[in-house]
mmCIF file of C-alpha atoms and ligand atoms in Angstrom:
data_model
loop_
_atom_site.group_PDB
_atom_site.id
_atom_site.type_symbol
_atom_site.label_atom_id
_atom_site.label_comp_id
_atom_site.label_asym_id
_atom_site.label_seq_id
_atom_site.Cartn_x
_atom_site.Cartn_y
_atom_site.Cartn_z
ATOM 1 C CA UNK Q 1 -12.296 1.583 12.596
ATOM 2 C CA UNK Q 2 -14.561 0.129 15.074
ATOM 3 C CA UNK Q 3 -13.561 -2.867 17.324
ATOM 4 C CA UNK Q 4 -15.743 -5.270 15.835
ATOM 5 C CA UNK Q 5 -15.084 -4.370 12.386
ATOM 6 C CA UNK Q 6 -11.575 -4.314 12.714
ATOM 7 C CA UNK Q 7 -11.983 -8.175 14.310
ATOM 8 C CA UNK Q 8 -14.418 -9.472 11.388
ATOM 9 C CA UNK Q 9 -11.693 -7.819 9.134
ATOM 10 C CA UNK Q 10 -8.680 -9.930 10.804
ATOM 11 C CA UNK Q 11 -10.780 -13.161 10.822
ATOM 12 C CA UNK Q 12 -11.035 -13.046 7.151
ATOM 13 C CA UNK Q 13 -7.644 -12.337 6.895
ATOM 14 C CA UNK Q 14 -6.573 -14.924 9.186
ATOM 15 C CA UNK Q 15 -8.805 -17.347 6.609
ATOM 16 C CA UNK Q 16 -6.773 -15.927 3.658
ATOM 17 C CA UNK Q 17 -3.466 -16.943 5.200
ATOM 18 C CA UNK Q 18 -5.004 -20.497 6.009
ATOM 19 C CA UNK Q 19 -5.824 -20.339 2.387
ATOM 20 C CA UNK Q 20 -2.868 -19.595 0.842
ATOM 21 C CA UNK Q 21 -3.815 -16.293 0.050
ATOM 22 C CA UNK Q 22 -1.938 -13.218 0.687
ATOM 23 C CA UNK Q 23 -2.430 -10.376 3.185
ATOM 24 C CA UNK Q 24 -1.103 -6.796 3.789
ATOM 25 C CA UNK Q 25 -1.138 -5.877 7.329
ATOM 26 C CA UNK Q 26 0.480 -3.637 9.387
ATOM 27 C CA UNK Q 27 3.403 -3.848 11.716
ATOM 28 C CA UNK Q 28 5.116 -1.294 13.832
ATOM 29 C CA UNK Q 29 8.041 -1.240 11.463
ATOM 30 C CA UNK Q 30 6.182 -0.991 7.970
ATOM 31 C CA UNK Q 31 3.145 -2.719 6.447
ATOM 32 C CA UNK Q 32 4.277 -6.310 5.624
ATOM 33 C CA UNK Q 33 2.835 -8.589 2.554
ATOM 34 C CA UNK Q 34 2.359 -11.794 4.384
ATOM 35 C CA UNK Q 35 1.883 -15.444 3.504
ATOM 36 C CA UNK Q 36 1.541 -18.785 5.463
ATOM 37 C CA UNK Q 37 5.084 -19.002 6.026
ATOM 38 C CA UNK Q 38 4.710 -23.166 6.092
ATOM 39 C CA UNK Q 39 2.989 -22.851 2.677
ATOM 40 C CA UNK Q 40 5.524 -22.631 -0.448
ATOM 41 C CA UNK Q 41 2.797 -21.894 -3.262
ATOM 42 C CA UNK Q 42 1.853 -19.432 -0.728
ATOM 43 C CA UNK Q 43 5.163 -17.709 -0.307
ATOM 44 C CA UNK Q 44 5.477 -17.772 -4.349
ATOM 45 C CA UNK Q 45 2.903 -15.476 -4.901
ATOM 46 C CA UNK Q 46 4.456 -12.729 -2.089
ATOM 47 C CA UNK Q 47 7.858 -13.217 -4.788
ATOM 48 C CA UNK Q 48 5.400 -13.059 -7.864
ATOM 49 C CA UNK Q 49 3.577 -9.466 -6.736
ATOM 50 C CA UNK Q 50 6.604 -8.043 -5.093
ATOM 51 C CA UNK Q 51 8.179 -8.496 -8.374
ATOM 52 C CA UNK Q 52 11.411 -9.469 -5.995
ATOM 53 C CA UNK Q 53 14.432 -11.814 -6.560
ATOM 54 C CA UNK Q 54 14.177 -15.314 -5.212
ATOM 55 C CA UNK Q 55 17.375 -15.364 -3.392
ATOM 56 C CA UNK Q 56 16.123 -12.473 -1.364
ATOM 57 C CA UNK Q 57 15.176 -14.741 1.730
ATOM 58 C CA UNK Q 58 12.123 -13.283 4.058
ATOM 59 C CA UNK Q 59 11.307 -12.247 7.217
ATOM 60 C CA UNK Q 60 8.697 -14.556 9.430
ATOM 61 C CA UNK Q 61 6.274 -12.865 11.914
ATOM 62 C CA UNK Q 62 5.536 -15.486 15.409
ATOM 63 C CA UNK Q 63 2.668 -14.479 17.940
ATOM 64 C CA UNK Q 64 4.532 -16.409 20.647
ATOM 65 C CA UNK Q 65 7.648 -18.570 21.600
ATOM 66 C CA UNK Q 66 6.506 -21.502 21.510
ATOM 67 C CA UNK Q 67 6.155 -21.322 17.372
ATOM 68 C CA UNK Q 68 10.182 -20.736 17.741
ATOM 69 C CA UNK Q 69 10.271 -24.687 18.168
ATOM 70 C CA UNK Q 70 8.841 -25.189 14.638
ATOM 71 C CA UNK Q 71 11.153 -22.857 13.176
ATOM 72 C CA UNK Q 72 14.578 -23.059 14.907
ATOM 73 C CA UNK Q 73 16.850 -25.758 16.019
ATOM 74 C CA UNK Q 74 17.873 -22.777 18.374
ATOM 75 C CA UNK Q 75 14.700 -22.369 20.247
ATOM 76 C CA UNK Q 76 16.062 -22.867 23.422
ATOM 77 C CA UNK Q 77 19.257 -21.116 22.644
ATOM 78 C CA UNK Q 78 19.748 -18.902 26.132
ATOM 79 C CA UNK Q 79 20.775 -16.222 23.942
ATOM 80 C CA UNK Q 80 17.668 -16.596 21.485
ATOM 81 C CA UNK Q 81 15.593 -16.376 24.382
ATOM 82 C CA UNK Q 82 17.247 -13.497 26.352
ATOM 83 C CA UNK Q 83 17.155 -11.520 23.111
ATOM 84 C CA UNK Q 84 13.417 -12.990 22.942
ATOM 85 C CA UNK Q 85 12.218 -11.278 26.440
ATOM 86 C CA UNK Q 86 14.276 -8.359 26.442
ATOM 87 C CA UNK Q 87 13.328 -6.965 22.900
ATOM 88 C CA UNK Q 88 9.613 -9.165 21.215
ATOM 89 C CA UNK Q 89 7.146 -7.908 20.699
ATOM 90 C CA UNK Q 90 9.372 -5.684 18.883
ATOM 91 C CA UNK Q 91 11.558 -4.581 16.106
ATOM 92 C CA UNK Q 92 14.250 -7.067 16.237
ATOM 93 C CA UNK Q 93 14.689 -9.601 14.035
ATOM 94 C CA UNK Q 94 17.036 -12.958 14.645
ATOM 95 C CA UNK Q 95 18.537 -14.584 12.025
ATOM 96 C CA UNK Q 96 18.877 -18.222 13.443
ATOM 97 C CA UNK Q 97 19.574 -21.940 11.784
ATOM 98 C CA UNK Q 98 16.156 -22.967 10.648
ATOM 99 C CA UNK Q 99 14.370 -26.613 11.088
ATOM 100 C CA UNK Q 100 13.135 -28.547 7.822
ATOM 101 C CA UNK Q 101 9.756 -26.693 7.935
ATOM 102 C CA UNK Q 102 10.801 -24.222 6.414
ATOM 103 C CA UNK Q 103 10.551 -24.378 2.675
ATOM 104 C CA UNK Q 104 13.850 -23.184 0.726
ATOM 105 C CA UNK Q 105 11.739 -20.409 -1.262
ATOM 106 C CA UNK Q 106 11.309 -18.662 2.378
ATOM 107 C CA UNK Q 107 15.279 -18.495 3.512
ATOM 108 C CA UNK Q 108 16.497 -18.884 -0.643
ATOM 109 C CA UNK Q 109 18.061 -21.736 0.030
ATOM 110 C CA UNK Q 110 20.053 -20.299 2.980
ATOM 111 C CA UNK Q 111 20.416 -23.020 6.099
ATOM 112 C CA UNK Q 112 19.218 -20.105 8.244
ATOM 113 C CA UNK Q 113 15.787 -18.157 8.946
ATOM 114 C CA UNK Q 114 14.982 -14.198 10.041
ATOM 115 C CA UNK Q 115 12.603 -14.237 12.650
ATOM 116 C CA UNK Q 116 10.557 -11.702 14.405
ATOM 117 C CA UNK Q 117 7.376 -10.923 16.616
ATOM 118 C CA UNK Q 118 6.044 -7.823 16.016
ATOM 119 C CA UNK Q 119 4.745 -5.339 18.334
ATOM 120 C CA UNK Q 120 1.272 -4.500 16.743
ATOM 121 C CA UNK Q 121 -1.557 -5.984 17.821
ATOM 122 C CA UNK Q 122 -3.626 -6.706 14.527
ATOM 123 C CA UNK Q 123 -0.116 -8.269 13.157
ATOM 124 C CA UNK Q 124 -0.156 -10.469 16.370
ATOM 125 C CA UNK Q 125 -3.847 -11.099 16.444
ATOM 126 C CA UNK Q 126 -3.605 -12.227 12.682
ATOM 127 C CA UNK Q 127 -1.054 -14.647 13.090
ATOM 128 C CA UNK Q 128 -2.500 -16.379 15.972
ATOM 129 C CA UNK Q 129 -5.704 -16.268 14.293
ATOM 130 C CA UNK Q 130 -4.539 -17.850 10.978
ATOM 131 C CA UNK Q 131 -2.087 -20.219 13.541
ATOM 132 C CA UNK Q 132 0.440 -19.901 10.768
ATOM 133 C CA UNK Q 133 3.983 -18.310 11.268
ATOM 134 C CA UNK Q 134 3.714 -15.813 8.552
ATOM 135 C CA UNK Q 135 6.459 -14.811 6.202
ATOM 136 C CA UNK Q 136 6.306 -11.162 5.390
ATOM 137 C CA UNK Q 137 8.493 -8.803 3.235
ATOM 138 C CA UNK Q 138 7.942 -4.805 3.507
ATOM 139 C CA UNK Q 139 4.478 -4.094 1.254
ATOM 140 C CA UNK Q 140 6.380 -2.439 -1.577
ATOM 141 C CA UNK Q 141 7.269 -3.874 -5.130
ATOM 142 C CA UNK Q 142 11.300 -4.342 -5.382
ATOM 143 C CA UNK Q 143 13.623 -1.223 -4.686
ATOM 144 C CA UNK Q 144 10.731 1.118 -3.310
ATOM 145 C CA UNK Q 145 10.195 2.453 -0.257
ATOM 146 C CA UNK Q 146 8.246 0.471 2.840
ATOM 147 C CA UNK Q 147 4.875 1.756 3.237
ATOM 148 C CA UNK Q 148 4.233 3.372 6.486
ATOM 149 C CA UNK Q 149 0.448 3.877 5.285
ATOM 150 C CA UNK Q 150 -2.028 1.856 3.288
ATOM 151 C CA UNK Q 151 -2.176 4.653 1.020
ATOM 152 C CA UNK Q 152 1.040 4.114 -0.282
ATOM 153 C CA UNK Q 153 0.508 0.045 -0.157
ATOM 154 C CA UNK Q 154 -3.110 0.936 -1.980
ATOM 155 C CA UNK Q 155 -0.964 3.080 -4.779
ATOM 156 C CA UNK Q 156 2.029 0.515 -5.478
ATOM 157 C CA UNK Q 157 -0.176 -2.459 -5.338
ATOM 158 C CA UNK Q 158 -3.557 -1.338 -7.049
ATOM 159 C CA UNK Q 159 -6.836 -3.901 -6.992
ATOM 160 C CA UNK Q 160 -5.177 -5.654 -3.981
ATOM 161 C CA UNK Q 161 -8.109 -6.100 -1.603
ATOM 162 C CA UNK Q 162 -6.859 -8.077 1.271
ATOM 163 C CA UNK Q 163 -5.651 -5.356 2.967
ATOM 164 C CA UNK Q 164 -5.388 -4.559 7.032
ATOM 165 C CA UNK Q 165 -6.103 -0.701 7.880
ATOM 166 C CA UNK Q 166 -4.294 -0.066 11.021
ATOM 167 C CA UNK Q 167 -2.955 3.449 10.475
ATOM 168 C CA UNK Q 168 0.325 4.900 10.490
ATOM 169 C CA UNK Q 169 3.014 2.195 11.799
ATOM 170 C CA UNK Q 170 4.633 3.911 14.997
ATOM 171 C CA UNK Q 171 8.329 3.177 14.322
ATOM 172 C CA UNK Q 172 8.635 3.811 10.594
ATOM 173 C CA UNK Q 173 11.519 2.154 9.305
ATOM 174 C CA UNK Q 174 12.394 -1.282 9.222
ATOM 175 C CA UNK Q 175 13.418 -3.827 11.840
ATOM 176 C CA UNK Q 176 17.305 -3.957 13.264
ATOM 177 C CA UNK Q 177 18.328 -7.619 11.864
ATOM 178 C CA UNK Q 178 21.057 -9.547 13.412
ATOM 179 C CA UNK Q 179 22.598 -12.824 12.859
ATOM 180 C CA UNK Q 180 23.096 -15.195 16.285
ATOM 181 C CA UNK Q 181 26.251 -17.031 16.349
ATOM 182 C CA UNK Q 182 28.332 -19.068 19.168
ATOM 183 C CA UNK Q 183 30.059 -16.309 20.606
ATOM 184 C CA UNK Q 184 27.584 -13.138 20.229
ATOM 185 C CA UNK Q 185 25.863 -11.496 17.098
ATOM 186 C CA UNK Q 186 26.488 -9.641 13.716
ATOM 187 C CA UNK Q 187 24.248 -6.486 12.924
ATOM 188 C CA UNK Q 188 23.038 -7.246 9.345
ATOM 189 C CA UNK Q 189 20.931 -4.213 9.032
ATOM 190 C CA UNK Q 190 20.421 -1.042 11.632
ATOM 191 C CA UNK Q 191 17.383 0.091 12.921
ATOM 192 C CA UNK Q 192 15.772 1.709 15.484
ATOM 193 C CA UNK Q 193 16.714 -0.889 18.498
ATOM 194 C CA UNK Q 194 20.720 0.127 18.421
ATOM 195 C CA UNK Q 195 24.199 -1.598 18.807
ATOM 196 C CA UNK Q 196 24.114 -0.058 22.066
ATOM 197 C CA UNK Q 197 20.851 -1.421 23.490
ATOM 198 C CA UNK Q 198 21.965 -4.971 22.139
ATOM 199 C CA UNK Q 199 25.228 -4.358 23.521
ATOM 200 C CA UNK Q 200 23.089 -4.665 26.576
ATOM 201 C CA UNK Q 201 22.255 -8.125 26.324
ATOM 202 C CA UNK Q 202 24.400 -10.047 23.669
ATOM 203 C CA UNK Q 203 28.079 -9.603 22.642
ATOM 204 C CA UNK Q 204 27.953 -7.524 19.242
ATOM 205 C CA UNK Q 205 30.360 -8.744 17.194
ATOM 206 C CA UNK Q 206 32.749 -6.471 14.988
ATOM 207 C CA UNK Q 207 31.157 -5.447 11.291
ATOM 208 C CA UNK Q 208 32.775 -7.866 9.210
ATOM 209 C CA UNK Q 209 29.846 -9.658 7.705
ATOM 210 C CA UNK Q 210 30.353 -12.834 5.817
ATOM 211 C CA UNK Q 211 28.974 -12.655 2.051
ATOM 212 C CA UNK Q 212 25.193 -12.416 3.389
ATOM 213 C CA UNK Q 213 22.851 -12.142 0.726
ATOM 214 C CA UNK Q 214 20.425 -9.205 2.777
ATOM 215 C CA UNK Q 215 19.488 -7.173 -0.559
ATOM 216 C CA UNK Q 216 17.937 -4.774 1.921
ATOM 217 C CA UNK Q 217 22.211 -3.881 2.209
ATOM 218 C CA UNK Q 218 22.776 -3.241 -1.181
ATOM 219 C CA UNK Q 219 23.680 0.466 -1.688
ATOM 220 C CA UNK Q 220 20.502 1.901 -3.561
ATOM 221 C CA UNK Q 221 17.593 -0.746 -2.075
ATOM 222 C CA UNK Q 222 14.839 1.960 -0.970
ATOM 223 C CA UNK Q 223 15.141 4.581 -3.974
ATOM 224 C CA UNK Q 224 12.365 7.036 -4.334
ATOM 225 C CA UNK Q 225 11.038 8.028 -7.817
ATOM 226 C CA UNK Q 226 11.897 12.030 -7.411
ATOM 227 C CA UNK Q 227 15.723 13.340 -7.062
ATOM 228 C CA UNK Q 228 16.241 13.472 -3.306
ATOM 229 C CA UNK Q 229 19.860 14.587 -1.844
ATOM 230 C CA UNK Q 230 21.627 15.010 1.333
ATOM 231 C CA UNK Q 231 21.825 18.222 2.945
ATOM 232 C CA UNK Q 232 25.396 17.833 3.413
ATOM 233 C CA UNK Q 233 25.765 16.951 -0.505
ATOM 234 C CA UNK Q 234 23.758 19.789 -1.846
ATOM 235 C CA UNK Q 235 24.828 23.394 -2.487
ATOM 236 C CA UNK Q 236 21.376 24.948 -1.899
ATOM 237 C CA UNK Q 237 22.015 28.006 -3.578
ATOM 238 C CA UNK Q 238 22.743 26.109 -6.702
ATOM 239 C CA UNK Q 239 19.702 24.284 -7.596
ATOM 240 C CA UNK Q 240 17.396 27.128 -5.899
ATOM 241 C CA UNK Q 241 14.991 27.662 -8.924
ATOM 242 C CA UNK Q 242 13.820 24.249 -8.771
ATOM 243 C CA UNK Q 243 11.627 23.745 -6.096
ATOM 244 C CA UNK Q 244 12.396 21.961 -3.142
ATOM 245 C CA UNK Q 245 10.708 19.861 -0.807
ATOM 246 C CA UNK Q 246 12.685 19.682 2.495
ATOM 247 C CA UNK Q 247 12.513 16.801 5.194
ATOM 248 C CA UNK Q 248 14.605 18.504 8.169
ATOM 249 C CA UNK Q 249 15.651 17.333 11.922
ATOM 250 C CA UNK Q 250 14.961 20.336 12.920
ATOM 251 C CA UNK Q 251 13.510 24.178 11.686
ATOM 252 C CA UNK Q 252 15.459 25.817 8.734
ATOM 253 C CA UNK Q 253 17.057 28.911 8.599
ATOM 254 C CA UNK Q 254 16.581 28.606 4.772
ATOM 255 C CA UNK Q 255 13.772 30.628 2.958
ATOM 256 C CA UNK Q 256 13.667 28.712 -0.180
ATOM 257 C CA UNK Q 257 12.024 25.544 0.544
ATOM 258 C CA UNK Q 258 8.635 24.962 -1.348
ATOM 259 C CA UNK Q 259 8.098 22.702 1.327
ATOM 260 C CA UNK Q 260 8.652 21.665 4.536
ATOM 261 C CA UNK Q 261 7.971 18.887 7.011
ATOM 262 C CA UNK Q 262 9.696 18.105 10.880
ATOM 263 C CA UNK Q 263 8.978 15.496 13.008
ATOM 264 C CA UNK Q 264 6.548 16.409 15.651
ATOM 265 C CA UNK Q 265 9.142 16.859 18.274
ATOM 266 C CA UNK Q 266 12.059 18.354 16.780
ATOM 267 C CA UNK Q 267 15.183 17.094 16.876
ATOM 268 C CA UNK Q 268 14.076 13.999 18.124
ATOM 269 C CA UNK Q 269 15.784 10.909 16.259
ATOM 270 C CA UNK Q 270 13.080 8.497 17.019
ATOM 271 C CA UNK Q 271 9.978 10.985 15.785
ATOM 272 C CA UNK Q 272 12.347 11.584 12.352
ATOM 273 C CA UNK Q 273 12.831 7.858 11.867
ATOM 274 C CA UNK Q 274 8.544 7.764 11.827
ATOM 275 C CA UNK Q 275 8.086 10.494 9.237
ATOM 276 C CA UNK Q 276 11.167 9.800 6.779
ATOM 277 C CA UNK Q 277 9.433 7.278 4.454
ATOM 278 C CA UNK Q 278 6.348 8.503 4.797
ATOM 279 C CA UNK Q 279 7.212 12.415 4.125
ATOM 280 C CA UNK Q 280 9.275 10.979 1.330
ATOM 281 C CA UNK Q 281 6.282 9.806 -0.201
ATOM 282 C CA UNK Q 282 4.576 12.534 0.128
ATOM 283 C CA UNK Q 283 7.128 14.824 -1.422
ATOM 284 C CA UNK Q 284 7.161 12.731 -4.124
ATOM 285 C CA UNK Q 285 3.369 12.726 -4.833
ATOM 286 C CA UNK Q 286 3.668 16.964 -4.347
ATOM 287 C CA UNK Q 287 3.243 18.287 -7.678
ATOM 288 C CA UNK Q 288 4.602 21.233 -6.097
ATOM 289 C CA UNK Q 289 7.804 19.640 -5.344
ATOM 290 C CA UNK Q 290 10.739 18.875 -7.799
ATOM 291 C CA UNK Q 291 13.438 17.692 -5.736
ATOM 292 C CA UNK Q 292 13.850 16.235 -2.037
ATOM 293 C CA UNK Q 293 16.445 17.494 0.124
ATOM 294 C CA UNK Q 294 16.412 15.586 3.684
ATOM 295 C CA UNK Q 295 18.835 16.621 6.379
ATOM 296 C CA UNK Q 296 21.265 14.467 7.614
ATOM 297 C CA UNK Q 297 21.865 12.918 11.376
ATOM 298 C CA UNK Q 298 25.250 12.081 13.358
ATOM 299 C CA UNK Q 299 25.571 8.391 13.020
ATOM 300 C CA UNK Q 300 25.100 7.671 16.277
ATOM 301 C CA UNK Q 301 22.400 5.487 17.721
ATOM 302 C CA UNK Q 302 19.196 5.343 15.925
ATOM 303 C CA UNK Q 303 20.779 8.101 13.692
ATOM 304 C CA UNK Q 304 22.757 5.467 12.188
ATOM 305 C CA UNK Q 305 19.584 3.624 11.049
ATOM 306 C CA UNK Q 306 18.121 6.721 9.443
ATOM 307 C CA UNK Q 307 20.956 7.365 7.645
ATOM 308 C CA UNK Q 308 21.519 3.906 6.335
ATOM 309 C CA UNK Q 309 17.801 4.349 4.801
ATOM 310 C CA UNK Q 310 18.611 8.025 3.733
ATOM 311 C CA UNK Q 311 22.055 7.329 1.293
ATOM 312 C CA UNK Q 312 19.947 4.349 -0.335
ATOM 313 C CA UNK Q 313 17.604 6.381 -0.991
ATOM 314 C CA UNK Q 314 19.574 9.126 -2.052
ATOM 315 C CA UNK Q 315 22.721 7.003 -3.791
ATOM 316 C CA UNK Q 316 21.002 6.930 -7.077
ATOM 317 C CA UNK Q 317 20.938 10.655 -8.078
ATOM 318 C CA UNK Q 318 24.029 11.265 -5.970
ATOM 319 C CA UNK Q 319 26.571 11.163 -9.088
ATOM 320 C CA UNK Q 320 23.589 13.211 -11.085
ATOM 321 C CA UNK Q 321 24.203 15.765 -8.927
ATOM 322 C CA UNK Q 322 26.081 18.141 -11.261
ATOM 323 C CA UNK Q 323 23.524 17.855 -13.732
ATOM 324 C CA UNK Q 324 21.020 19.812 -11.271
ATOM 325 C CA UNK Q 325 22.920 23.244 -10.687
ATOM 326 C CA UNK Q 326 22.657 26.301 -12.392
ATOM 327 C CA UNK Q 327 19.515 25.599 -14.416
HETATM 328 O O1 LIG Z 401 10.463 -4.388 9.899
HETATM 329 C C1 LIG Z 401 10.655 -5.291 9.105
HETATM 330 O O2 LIG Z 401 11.627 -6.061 9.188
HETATM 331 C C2 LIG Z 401 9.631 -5.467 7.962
HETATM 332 C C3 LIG Z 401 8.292 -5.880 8.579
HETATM 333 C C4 LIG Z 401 7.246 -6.175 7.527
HETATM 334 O O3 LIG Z 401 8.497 -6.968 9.423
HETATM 335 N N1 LIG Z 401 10.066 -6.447 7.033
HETATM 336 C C5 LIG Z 401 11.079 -6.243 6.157
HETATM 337 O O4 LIG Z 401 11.262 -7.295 5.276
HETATM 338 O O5 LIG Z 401 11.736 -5.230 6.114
HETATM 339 P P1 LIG Z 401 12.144 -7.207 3.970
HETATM 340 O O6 LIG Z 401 11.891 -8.454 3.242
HETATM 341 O O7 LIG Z 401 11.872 -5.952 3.255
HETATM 342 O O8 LIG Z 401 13.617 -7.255 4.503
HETATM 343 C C6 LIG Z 401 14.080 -8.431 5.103
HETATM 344 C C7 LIG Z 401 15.566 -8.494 5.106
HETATM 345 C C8 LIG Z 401 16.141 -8.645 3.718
HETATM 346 O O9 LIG Z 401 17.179 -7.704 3.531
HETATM 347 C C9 LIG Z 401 16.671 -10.064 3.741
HETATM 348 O O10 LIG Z 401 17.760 -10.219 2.901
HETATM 349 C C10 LIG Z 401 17.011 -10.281 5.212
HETATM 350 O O11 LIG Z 401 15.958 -9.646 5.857
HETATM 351 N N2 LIG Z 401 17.016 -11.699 5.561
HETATM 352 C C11 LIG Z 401 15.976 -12.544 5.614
HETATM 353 N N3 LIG Z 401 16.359 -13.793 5.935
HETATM 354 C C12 LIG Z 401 17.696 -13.755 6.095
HETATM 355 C C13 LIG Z 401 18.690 -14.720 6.413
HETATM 356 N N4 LIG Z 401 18.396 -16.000 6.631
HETATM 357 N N5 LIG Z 401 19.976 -14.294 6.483
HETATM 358 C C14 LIG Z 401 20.307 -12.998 6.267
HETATM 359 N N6 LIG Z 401 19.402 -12.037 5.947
HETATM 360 C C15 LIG Z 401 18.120 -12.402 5.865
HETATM 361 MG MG1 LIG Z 402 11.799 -4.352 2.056
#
């Protein structure tokens, strides 16, 4: 898209938001559905088309630190802030107690608010343009998979015209979320910043989360509409005359696969967390494909990220299993 098209197309955008109106735009995570995060009838209608529960609480997108002071009691939280410099723009989000701004349908009710700046500069140029924090979910209706492209947001949210084009997001799956506390940090969901690289900065507190309602760690959240398995669950041999589409690490020995599709640089963790959703989705539009198979990664690092995303998406037509062999 040209510059200056791209600009007019973020300045109407930006009026949108003032509006009340929603936007899709992209981020480097996934393409959010935003909404003037200040705006409750706004943040409604994000609920409404996203056909999603209300006490699924949402993420909201800053263009700078100083909105932190509208949002947070714990804007000047040394913590908050060394997390801030070392990691925004970027995909980390903070989970933080929240200031009286914020309307209850944003948080659902909770006393604290996710927070993150993203690290894509139409997401960044549309919230400073609109001046609005903006509250964003992934662009996908409940229990689907985060868009990586606006084809997929054009196919799961049809007639939906205010829509961003920015391309493929670069990181691919969805932001690391942790929650700040006194003495350090909880990881509430994994993603492609690690326990490690925190570990850098911030205490990381054991597992043990509290009751948190995060829906995005319920066992089957992002759930394809084709079968897809784990390598490590599937006997190959056994479900062979159906044909297989086949998301891999790295180059298979096995001559069976209808399809196939590798990151660009193989075996590299970060490259495979880019293509999963997005070579999920196409699998699943291959009329050539009947079942997904994607390879599984040592839960180590980033790894542990992809293969939070990959049992969700696979935990539904794990017990079905059975029912695919020996056809
Ligand atoms: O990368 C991302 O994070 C993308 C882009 C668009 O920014 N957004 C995203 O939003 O994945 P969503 O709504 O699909 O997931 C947000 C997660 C949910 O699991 C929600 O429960 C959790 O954040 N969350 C939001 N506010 C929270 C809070 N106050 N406490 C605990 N979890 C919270
Ligand atoms: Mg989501």
């Amino acid at each position: 898209m040209k510059v200056n098209v791209l600009e007019e197309k973020i300045r109407l955008a930006s009026q949108k938001i003032m509006e009340g109106e929603l936007v899709i735009f992209p981020t480097e995570t996934v393409y959010g559905l935003g909404a003037n995060a200040l705006n409750p009838i706004a943040v409604e209608k994000i609920f409404k088309l996203k056909e999603r529960p209300h006490f699924n609480p949402l993420i909201v997108h800053i263009a700078s630190l100083e909105q932190l002071k509208d949002l947070t009691t714990e804007f000047d939280n040394p913590q908050v802030l060394h997390l801030a410099k070392s990691f925004w723009p970027g995909p980390l989000t903070l989970v933080v107690e929240k200031t009286e701004n914020i309307p209850d349908i944003v948080t659902g009710g909770l006393p604290t608010v996710a927070i993150r700046m993203p690290d894509n500069p139409i997401a960044l140029s549309l919230i400073e343009k609109s001046g609005k924090p903006i509250a964003a979910p992934s662009a996908n209706k409940f229990g689907q998979l985060s868009p990586t492209r606006v084809e997929q947001v054009y196919e799961q949210f049809p007639g939906f015209e205010n829509i961003i084009d920015g391309g493929e997001t670069k990181v691919g799956i969805e932001s690391t979320i942790i929650k700040i506390e006194k003495k350090g940090c909880k990881l509430l969901r994994p993603g492609v910043i690690t326990r490690e690289e925190l570990g850098k900065v911030i205490t990381v507190l054991d597992e043990k989360v509290e009751k948190i309602l995060a829906p995005g760690m319920i066992k089957s959240h992002y759930s394809p509409k084709k079968p897809i398995f784990l390598l490590s669950k599937v006997d190959l041999e056994k479900v062979k005359d159906y044909k297989i589409g086949f998301i891999g690490l790295s180059k298979s020995n096995y001559s069976h696969f209808e399809k196939e599709i590798y990151p660009p640089k193989e075996n590299d963790l970060k490259d495979y967390a880019t293509i999963l959703f997005s070579s999920i989705f196409e699998l699943e539009k291959d009329k050539n494909v009947d079942i997904i198979v994607v390879e599984d990664v040592v839960e180590e690092g980033i790894g542990i990220a992809i293969m939070d995303r990959m049992k969700k998406a696979a935990y539904q037509y794990e017990e079905k299993l059975n029912k695919f062999y020996n056809i």
